[in-house]
Amino acid sequence: VIVMSSIILSRITGFVRAALIPNMIPSPEEKDAFFMAFRITDLMYNLLIGGAMSSALIPTLTGYIARNEEEDGWKAVGTFVNIVFLLMVLISGFGIIFSPQIVEIMAPEFHEETKKLTAELSRILFPSVSFLMLAGLTNGILNSYQRFAAASYGPSFYNIGCALSIFFLSRYGVKTVVTGIMFSAAGYFLLQLSFAAPNLKYYKPKIYLKHPGLRKLIKLAVPSFISSSIMQINSVISTVYTGLLAVGSITAYTMANDIWQLPYGIFATGMGMAVLPSMSESIAVGRKEDYKKILEKSLKSVLMLVIPSAAGLIVLGKPVASAIYRWSEVVTHLDISKVNNILVFFSLALLSHSALAIVNRAFYAVNDTKTPLFAGTGAIIVNALLSMVFLKHTSLDASGMALAYSISSFLNIMVLVIILDRKMQGIYLGRIGIFVLKTVSASFIMGMILHLTNIFIPVDYASEFSLKSKLAEILYLMLQIAAGATAYFSLILMMKVEEAQYVLTLAVEKCRTVMKKCFRLIRK
């Protein structure tokens, strides 16, 4: 709950940042250059931080702490941190020097002026990758000590800094904006460092190459640099193909990508961050059955939330996209329609990637990073092939890239679930399957109800923008979401879904506790 609430705040501030971009940067070419520059630097960040921190550092450090070997463990962990830092500095320097060549590979169909601008923006942003890497290192340490709140609320500070940079600096040009964003990343690192300082008492700026724990960390980290970054690599492949389409396709694709990652980040990433230390600890002390129960409960809890979210995005894609991005006359209804078409196919990826967020960490907890690597590599190949087929032989446009991405992600999770089930001698797939059938059925009925509300009370997204119409649009969307959530939760309660009954019981108990405290205050 702590992690999810912090991610909600982070995503809200992130969407404020994202909504400002199309409204404050009117030029389509500048928007495409801005988004592509971020895509390039994000790949570098997620490749190292996503792989190294989640799959190598956290299980290893958690194991040392559980066995009361913290000081000795820090020799390996500190060495690993120092090596990753040096590697990140080299990669950032490489990116700054070779930005034009990287842009040529990532966006070959951009006009020459757009390519030049993208390269300049990338050069400005690359130092921020190092600051974000340092913040990620401190977050990995905080999560290992189960200090989830301190690790989770920091990204909101970074998003706020980015939003302020866009809002106040856009009048001075897009280069000034990304400079402000780079300084926001530096501030984010300093904030996280202040949180992590109490847990760094055993850290030393030394490299112990002969420590046995370092070999284990490197063995885990090398394949995980790729396996836990499959989502980013696949996204980059899709972005490259999307760059071959008309001007504005990159912007629409990025908007749709940001929308589906809102529920993914809140529910799946939050749960994955929270359960990895617990699963790692269970394996470290030999409680295999506890590990499997945590895996089952976390998978069910995530799917209970993301399955109706996916159904909601399919039906309410246009209202959601309009509510988030359409805040001025600059963003027309044509932009929203294109975003909506892409979002429909991305909604399918929400299910598979949410399960991947848990299952990948289940492999990391048992110190297996090779299996997710091999499965993820296969997904990359499938995504690249399908993207090429949809681009050349269909009229799906940018939506085809989202469909290819979703199909490859689905195949990835299916392979991993089958392997993990065999590896752990069963992970309760039968119970999980029945649970999925119930939640899908309830989500389908919820989707039909939402579809009827769209038919009977249509909203004209082609109308001219005005603050009055915008407020009415947001209010109507909130009512639709509330109605859909009520219908869905009522249905899964009727179907006797255990997780829903648990949530209801917990909510009732909390209400009773609050009421008792209120009565005590009144009596006093």
mmCIF file of N, CA, C and O in Angstrom, residues 290-329:
data_model
loop_
_atom_site.group_PDB
_atom_site.id
_atom_site.type_symbol
_atom_site.label_atom_id
_atom_site.label_comp_id
_atom_site.label_asym_id
_atom_site.label_seq_id
_atom_site.Cartn_x
_atom_site.Cartn_y
_atom_site.Cartn_z
ATOM 1 N N ASP A 290 6.312 -20.655 1.675
ATOM 2 C CA ASP A 290 5.981 -19.243 1.877
ATOM 3 C C ASP A 290 6.232 -18.444 0.596
ATOM 4 O O ASP A 290 5.456 -17.557 0.241
ATOM 5 N N TYR A 291 7.332 -18.777 -0.066
ATOM 6 C CA TYR A 291 7.669 -18.129 -1.343
ATOM 7 C C TYR A 291 6.536 -18.304 -2.356
ATOM 8 O O TYR A 291 6.104 -17.350 -3.007
ATOM 9 N N LYS A 292 6.033 -19.527 -2.468
ATOM 10 C CA LYS A 292 4.982 -19.808 -3.454
ATOM 11 C C LYS A 292 3.663 -19.123 -3.071
ATOM 12 O O LYS A 292 2.918 -18.661 -3.941
ATOM 13 N N LYS A 293 3.374 -19.034 -1.781
ATOM 14 C CA LYS A 293 2.154 -18.349 -1.344
ATOM 15 C C LYS A 293 2.233 -16.849 -1.626
ATOM 16 O O LYS A 293 1.255 -16.222 -2.049
ATOM 17 N N ILE A 294 3.421 -16.255 -1.378
ATOM 18 C CA ILE A 294 3.595 -14.833 -1.674
ATOM 19 C C ILE A 294 3.436 -14.581 -3.168
ATOM 20 O O ILE A 294 2.789 -13.611 -3.591
ATOM 21 N N LEU A 295 4.000 -15.476 -3.983
ATOM 22 C CA LEU A 295 3.888 -15.352 -5.442
ATOM 23 C C LEU A 295 2.434 -15.425 -5.890
ATOM 24 O O LEU A 295 1.974 -14.592 -6.679
ATOM 25 N N GLU A 296 1.696 -16.412 -5.365
ATOM 26 C CA GLU A 296 0.292 -16.562 -5.753
ATOM 27 C C GLU A 296 -0.535 -15.341 -5.360
ATOM 28 O O GLU A 296 -1.299 -14.798 -6.166
ATOM 29 N N LYS A 297 -0.382 -14.907 -4.105
ATOM 30 C CA LYS A 297 -1.168 -13.778 -3.610
ATOM 31 C C LYS A 297 -0.848 -12.495 -4.377
ATOM 32 O O LYS A 297 -1.741 -11.710 -4.702
ATOM 33 N N SER A 298 0.433 -12.283 -4.659
ATOM 34 C CA SER A 298 0.807 -11.059 -5.369
ATOM 35 C C SER A 298 0.297 -11.067 -6.809
ATOM 36 O O SER A 298 -0.167 -10.043 -7.317
ATOM 37 N N LEU A 299 0.367 -12.218 -7.470
ATOM 38 C CA LEU A 299 -0.165 -12.318 -8.832
ATOM 39 C C LEU A 299 -1.670 -12.052 -8.861
ATOM 40 O O LEU A 299 -2.162 -11.296 -9.703
ATOM 41 N N LYS A 300 -2.394 -12.671 -7.951
ATOM 42 C CA LYS A 300 -3.849 -12.473 -7.904
ATOM 43 C C LYS A 300 -4.195 -11.015 -7.591
ATOM 44 O O LYS A 300 -5.109 -10.436 -8.211
ATOM 45 N N SER A 301 -3.487 -10.426 -6.638
ATOM 46 C CA SER A 301 -3.780 -9.047 -6.249
ATOM 47 C C SER A 301 -3.556 -8.083 -7.414
ATOM 48 O O SER A 301 -4.357 -7.177 -7.654
ATOM 49 N N VAL A 302 -2.469 -8.290 -8.157
ATOM 50 C CA VAL A 302 -2.173 -7.425 -9.298
ATOM 51 C C VAL A 302 -3.199 -7.616 -10.411
ATOM 52 O O VAL A 302 -3.734 -6.652 -10.959
ATOM 53 N N LEU A 303 -3.481 -8.878 -10.758
ATOM 54 C CA LEU A 303 -4.425 -9.147 -11.850
ATOM 55 C C LEU A 303 -5.831 -8.674 -11.509
ATOM 56 O O LEU A 303 -6.587 -8.253 -12.394
ATOM 57 N N MET A 304 -6.205 -8.745 -10.227
ATOM 58 C CA MET A 304 -7.520 -8.259 -9.818
ATOM 59 C C MET A 304 -7.687 -6.774 -10.139
ATOM 60 O O MET A 304 -8.801 -6.303 -10.404
ATOM 61 N N LEU A 305 -6.591 -6.039 -10.178
ATOM 62 C CA LEU A 305 -6.634 -4.594 -10.422
ATOM 63 C C LEU A 305 -6.372 -4.237 -11.886
ATOM 64 O O LEU A 305 -6.978 -3.306 -12.422
ATOM 65 N N VAL A 306 -5.458 -4.961 -12.551
ATOM 66 C CA VAL A 306 -5.095 -4.558 -13.917
ATOM 67 C C VAL A 306 -6.043 -5.096 -14.980
ATOM 68 O O VAL A 306 -6.178 -4.485 -16.054
ATOM 69 N N ILE A 307 -6.711 -6.220 -14.729
ATOM 70 C CA ILE A 307 -7.656 -6.740 -15.730
ATOM 71 C C ILE A 307 -8.809 -5.763 -15.954
ATOM 72 O O ILE A 307 -9.114 -5.413 -17.100
ATOM 73 N N PRO A 308 -9.479 -5.258 -14.904
ATOM 74 C CA PRO A 308 -10.513 -4.239 -15.156
ATOM 75 C C PRO A 308 -9.926 -2.927 -15.678
ATOM 76 O O PRO A 308 -10.597 -2.204 -16.425
ATOM 77 N N SER A 309 -8.688 -2.615 -15.306
ATOM 78 C CA SER A 309 -8.048 -1.407 -15.830
ATOM 79 C C SER A 309 -7.873 -1.501 -17.334
ATOM 80 O O SER A 309 -8.115 -0.529 -18.071
ATOM 81 N N ALA A 310 -7.459 -2.679 -17.816
ATOM 82 C CA ALA A 310 -7.299 -2.879 -19.254
ATOM 83 C C ALA A 310 -8.641 -2.754 -19.974
ATOM 84 O O ALA A 310 -8.743 -2.118 -21.029
ATOM 85 N N ALA A 311 -9.689 -3.364 -19.398
ATOM 86 C CA ALA A 311 -11.024 -3.251 -20.001
ATOM 87 C C ALA A 311 -11.490 -1.799 -20.026
ATOM 88 O O ALA A 311 -12.078 -1.329 -21.009
ATOM 89 N N GLY A 312 -11.199 -1.073 -18.945
ATOM 90 C CA GLY A 312 -11.582 0.335 -18.888
ATOM 91 C C GLY A 312 -10.865 1.171 -19.928
ATOM 92 O O GLY A 312 -11.467 2.056 -20.557
ATOM 93 N N LEU A 313 -9.573 0.911 -20.157
ATOM 94 C CA LEU A 313 -8.822 1.669 -21.153
ATOM 95 C C LEU A 313 -9.309 1.375 -22.572
ATOM 96 O O LEU A 313 -9.278 2.253 -23.440
ATOM 97 N N ILE A 314 -9.730 0.144 -22.821
ATOM 98 C CA ILE A 314 -10.256 -0.196 -24.152
ATOM 99 C C ILE A 314 -11.527 0.598 -24.442
ATOM 100 O O ILE A 314 -11.722 1.126 -25.535
ATOM 101 N N VAL A 315 -12.402 0.695 -23.453
ATOM 102 C CA VAL A 315 -13.688 1.386 -23.657
ATOM 103 C C VAL A 315 -13.546 2.895 -23.496
ATOM 104 O O VAL A 315 -14.164 3.665 -24.243
ATOM 105 N N LEU A 316 -12.729 3.322 -22.550
ATOM 106 C CA LEU A 316 -12.632 4.749 -22.223
ATOM 107 C C LEU A 316 -11.314 5.371 -22.687
ATOM 108 O O LEU A 316 -10.884 6.386 -22.147
ATOM 109 N N GLY A 317 -10.695 4.773 -23.689
ATOM 110 C CA GLY A 317 -9.400 5.273 -24.156
ATOM 111 C C GLY A 317 -9.430 6.724 -24.577
ATOM 112 O O GLY A 317 -8.576 7.527 -24.196
ATOM 113 N N LYS A 318 -10.437 7.092 -25.357
ATOM 114 C CA LYS A 318 -10.517 8.479 -25.854
ATOM 115 C C LYS A 318 -10.799 9.470 -24.722
ATOM 116 O O LYS A 318 -10.119 10.508 -24.627
ATOM 117 N N PRO A 319 -11.761 9.205 -23.821
ATOM 118 C CA PRO A 319 -11.962 10.125 -22.694
ATOM 119 C C PRO A 319 -10.730 10.270 -21.807
ATOM 120 O O PRO A 319 -10.407 11.379 -21.372
ATOM 121 N N VAL A 320 -10.029 9.158 -21.554
ATOM 122 C CA VAL A 320 -8.841 9.220 -20.706
ATOM 123 C C VAL A 320 -7.741 10.034 -21.381
ATOM 124 O O VAL A 320 -7.121 10.914 -20.764
ATOM 125 N N ALA A 321 -7.490 9.766 -22.665
ATOM 126 C CA ALA A 321 -6.455 10.505 -23.393
ATOM 127 C C ALA A 321 -6.786 11.990 -23.468
ATOM 128 O O ALA A 321 -5.920 12.847 -23.295
ATOM 129 N N SER A 322 -8.042 12.295 -23.701
ATOM 130 C CA SER A 322 -8.459 13.692 -23.785
ATOM 131 C C SER A 322 -8.316 14.390 -22.437
ATOM 132 O O SER A 322 -7.854 15.530 -22.353
ATOM 133 N N ALA A 323 -8.720 13.697 -21.368
ATOM 134 C CA ALA A 323 -8.645 14.292 -20.028
ATOM 135 C C ALA A 323 -7.213 14.603 -19.637
ATOM 136 O O ALA A 323 -6.938 15.612 -18.980
ATOM 137 N N ILE A 324 -6.283 13.754 -20.058
ATOM 138 C CA ILE A 324 -4.889 13.937 -19.662
ATOM 139 C C ILE A 324 -4.175 14.969 -20.529
ATOM 140 O O ILE A 324 -3.463 15.844 -20.023
ATOM 141 N N TYR A 325 -4.375 14.910 -21.849
ATOM 142 C CA TYR A 325 -3.526 15.676 -22.759
ATOM 143 C C TYR A 325 -4.174 16.906 -23.391
ATOM 144 O O TYR A 325 -3.475 17.802 -23.853
ATOM 145 N N ARG A 326 -5.477 16.959 -23.447
ATOM 146 C CA ARG A 326 -6.119 18.041 -24.195
ATOM 147 C C ARG A 326 -6.415 19.224 -23.277
ATOM 148 O O ARG A 326 -7.505 19.361 -22.732
ATOM 149 N N TRP A 327 -5.425 20.084 -23.123
ATOM 150 C CA TRP A 327 -5.562 21.240 -22.234
ATOM 151 C C TRP A 327 -5.382 22.562 -22.965
ATOM 152 O O TRP A 327 -5.234 23.607 -22.328
ATOM 153 N N SER A 328 -5.371 22.523 -24.268
ATOM 154 C CA SER A 328 -5.286 23.756 -25.048
ATOM 155 C C SER A 328 -5.717 23.462 -26.476
ATOM 156 O O SER A 328 -5.950 22.305 -26.852
ATOM 157 N N GLU A 329 -5.817 24.511 -27.288
ATOM 158 C CA GLU A 329 -6.200 24.357 -28.679
ATOM 159 C C GLU A 329 -5.097 23.682 -29.491
ATOM 160 O O GLU A 329 -5.330 23.231 -30.613
#
